[in-house]
Amino acid sequence: MNKSSARLLKSGARQYALSGLLLLLAVGLAGCSTPSASSKVYTYSQAQSEQIVRNGTVTNVRSIVIQQDKTSGAGMVAGGALGGVAGSAVGGGVGRDLAIVGGAILGALVGNKVEEGMGKSDGLEITVRLDNGETRVIAQEADEPITVGQRVQVISGTGVTRVAPMPGAR
């Protein structure tokens, strides 16, 4: 291989590496906008909307895991791209082609699993006996301590129901 070919090969490898890095950065930024199941987080459309408040007492609290309904596919794409770039650095000829394909497949599988893990958060399943005698169960993020016997407000509206500690109750 002459110097010109070697230089061209290094330039191509750098280009693949840079493309992979940019793709990984884009996926990382896309993963930053995750939906919230917190009792403290309101979307813009939920703000300034009337909601119904019912008072009650917590009768049971169970730890759960809240998981996104589905992945965006960004982890799979980024993992596949990075795996393909890594595979391109192996060998030459047919062996290199196989390494690229294998690296892309393995990278896509790993990237998808990483994205799935990022879409999970700790949550609580909260059972509330309302003052009117009805019982409700609400699942939400475990970002605020809720305990059995605690007086709470069950706040419903715009398709979302959340449990919040009763103001002033101890």
mmCIF file of N, CA, C and O in Angstrom, residues 2-3 17 38-39 43 50-52 55 66 70 79 82 95-96 105 120 129 131 141 152 161 166-167 170:
data_model
loop_
_atom_site.group_PDB
_atom_site.id
_atom_site.type_symbol
_atom_site.label_atom_id
_atom_site.label_comp_id
_atom_site.label_asym_id
_atom_site.label_seq_id
_atom_site.Cartn_x
_atom_site.Cartn_y
_atom_site.Cartn_z
ATOM 1 N N ASN A 2 0.610 2.162 -0.894
ATOM 2 C CA ASN A 2 1.443 3.356 -0.949
ATOM 3 C C ASN A 2 0.957 4.396 0.065
ATOM 4 O O ASN A 2 -0.105 4.252 0.668
ATOM 5 N N LYS A 3 1.738 5.456 0.223
ATOM 6 C CA LYS A 3 1.431 6.484 1.236
ATOM 7 C C LYS A 3 0.110 7.185 0.942
ATOM 8 O O LYS A 3 -0.641 7.517 1.853
ATOM 9 N N ALA A 17 -15.402 7.859 12.261
ATOM 10 C CA ALA A 17 -15.355 8.098 13.707
ATOM 11 C C ALA A 17 -16.071 9.395 14.055
ATOM 12 O O ALA A 17 -16.848 9.452 15.024
ATOM 13 N N SER A 38 -43.929 12.579 37.466
ATOM 14 C CA SER A 38 -43.812 13.197 38.774
ATOM 15 C C SER A 38 -45.092 13.934 39.147
ATOM 16 O O SER A 38 -45.764 14.511 38.295
ATOM 17 N N SER A 39 -45.404 13.941 40.435
ATOM 18 C CA SER A 39 -46.565 14.705 40.894
ATOM 19 C C SER A 39 -46.276 16.203 40.881
ATOM 20 O O SER A 39 -47.188 17.014 40.964
ATOM 21 N N THR A 43 -47.077 19.699 32.367
ATOM 22 C CA THR A 43 -46.733 20.109 31.013
ATOM 23 C C THR A 43 -47.317 21.493 30.769
ATOM 24 O O THR A 43 -48.179 21.960 31.536
ATOM 25 N N GLU A 50 -58.220 23.862 34.833
ATOM 26 C CA GLU A 50 -58.955 23.499 36.038
ATOM 27 C C GLU A 50 -58.788 22.006 36.309
ATOM 28 O O GLU A 50 -58.800 21.197 35.390
ATOM 29 N N GLN A 51 -58.609 21.657 37.574
ATOM 30 C CA GLN A 51 -58.462 20.265 37.962
ATOM 31 C C GLN A 51 -59.364 19.983 39.149
ATOM 32 O O GLN A 51 -59.718 20.880 39.914
ATOM 33 N N ILE A 52 -59.718 18.725 39.303
ATOM 34 C CA ILE A 52 -60.572 18.297 40.406
ATOM 35 C C ILE A 52 -59.677 17.796 41.536
ATOM 36 O O ILE A 52 -58.746 17.023 41.304
ATOM 37 N N ASN A 55 -59.884 14.723 48.535
ATOM 38 C CA ASN A 55 -59.042 14.422 49.685
ATOM 39 C C ASN A 55 -59.219 12.974 50.112
ATOM 40 O O ASN A 55 -60.279 12.386 49.935
ATOM 41 N N ILE A 66 -41.348 2.511 36.662
ATOM 42 C CA ILE A 66 -42.075 3.136 35.564
ATOM 43 C C ILE A 66 -41.161 3.089 34.341
ATOM 44 O O ILE A 66 -40.021 3.532 34.401
ATOM 45 N N LYS A 70 -42.294 2.769 24.808
ATOM 46 C CA LYS A 70 -41.456 2.242 23.730
ATOM 47 C C LYS A 70 -40.217 3.120 23.601
ATOM 48 O O LYS A 70 -40.200 4.257 24.041
ATOM 49 N N GLY A 79 -26.010 2.870 18.389
ATOM 50 C CA GLY A 79 -25.218 1.676 18.680
ATOM 51 C C GLY A 79 -24.808 0.963 17.413
ATOM 52 O O GLY A 79 -23.665 0.507 17.281
ATOM 53 N N LEU A 82 -22.030 3.055 15.705
ATOM 54 C CA LEU A 82 -20.754 2.929 16.408
ATOM 55 C C LEU A 82 -20.177 1.523 16.269
ATOM 56 O O LEU A 82 -18.968 1.359 16.104
ATOM 57 N N GLY A 95 -13.439 -10.390 5.555
ATOM 58 C CA GLY A 95 -13.417 -10.405 7.019
ATOM 59 C C GLY A 95 -13.805 -9.057 7.600
ATOM 60 O O GLY A 95 -14.534 -8.980 8.582
ATOM 61 N N ARG A 96 -13.334 -8.003 6.982
ATOM 62 C CA ARG A 96 -13.666 -6.650 7.432
ATOM 63 C C ARG A 96 -15.154 -6.384 7.224
ATOM 64 O O ARG A 96 -15.826 -5.806 8.092
ATOM 65 N N ILE A 105 -24.718 -4.963 14.082
ATOM 66 C CA ILE A 105 -25.809 -5.705 14.722
ATOM 67 C C ILE A 105 -25.630 -5.722 16.240
ATOM 68 O O ILE A 105 -26.562 -5.417 16.991
ATOM 69 N N LYS A 120 -36.306 4.110 32.335
ATOM 70 C CA LYS A 120 -36.927 3.566 33.545
ATOM 71 C C LYS A 120 -36.695 4.510 34.722
ATOM 72 O O LYS A 120 -35.652 5.134 34.819
ATOM 73 N N ARG A 129 -57.800 5.876 49.966
ATOM 74 C CA ARG A 129 -59.230 5.793 50.329
ATOM 75 C C ARG A 129 -59.732 7.225 50.409
ATOM 76 O O ARG A 129 -59.326 7.995 51.302
ATOM 77 N N ASP A 131 -62.277 10.441 50.904
ATOM 78 C CA ASP A 131 -63.202 10.782 51.988
ATOM 79 C C ASP A 131 -64.639 10.375 51.655
ATOM 80 O O ASP A 131 -65.456 10.162 52.558
ATOM 81 N N GLU A 141 -44.048 8.814 39.820
ATOM 82 C CA GLU A 141 -42.635 8.746 40.200
ATOM 83 C C GLU A 141 -42.484 8.855 41.706
ATOM 84 O O GLU A 141 -43.273 9.501 42.379
ATOM 85 N N VAL A 152 -53.733 13.033 51.884
ATOM 86 C CA VAL A 152 -53.271 13.474 50.571
ATOM 87 C C VAL A 152 -54.403 14.081 49.771
ATOM 88 O O VAL A 152 -55.580 13.935 50.117
ATOM 89 N N THR A 161 -53.710 11.996 36.637
ATOM 90 C CA THR A 161 -54.078 12.004 38.056
ATOM 91 C C THR A 161 -52.802 11.874 38.860
ATOM 92 O O THR A 161 -51.939 11.076 38.536
ATOM 93 N N MET A 166 -51.251 16.508 51.496
ATOM 94 C CA MET A 166 -52.213 17.548 51.854
ATOM 95 C C MET A 166 -51.440 18.732 52.442
ATOM 96 O O MET A 166 -50.642 18.533 53.368
ATOM 97 N N PRO A 167 -51.662 19.921 51.940
ATOM 98 C CA PRO A 167 -50.965 21.095 52.492
ATOM 99 C C PRO A 167 -51.289 21.264 53.979
ATOM 100 O O PRO A 167 -52.440 21.184 54.381
ATOM 101 N N ARG A 170 -49.683 16.838 58.652
ATOM 102 C CA ARG A 170 -48.441 16.184 59.093
ATOM 103 C C ARG A 170 -48.718 14.791 59.517
ATOM 104 O O ARG A 170 -49.598 14.372 60.085
#
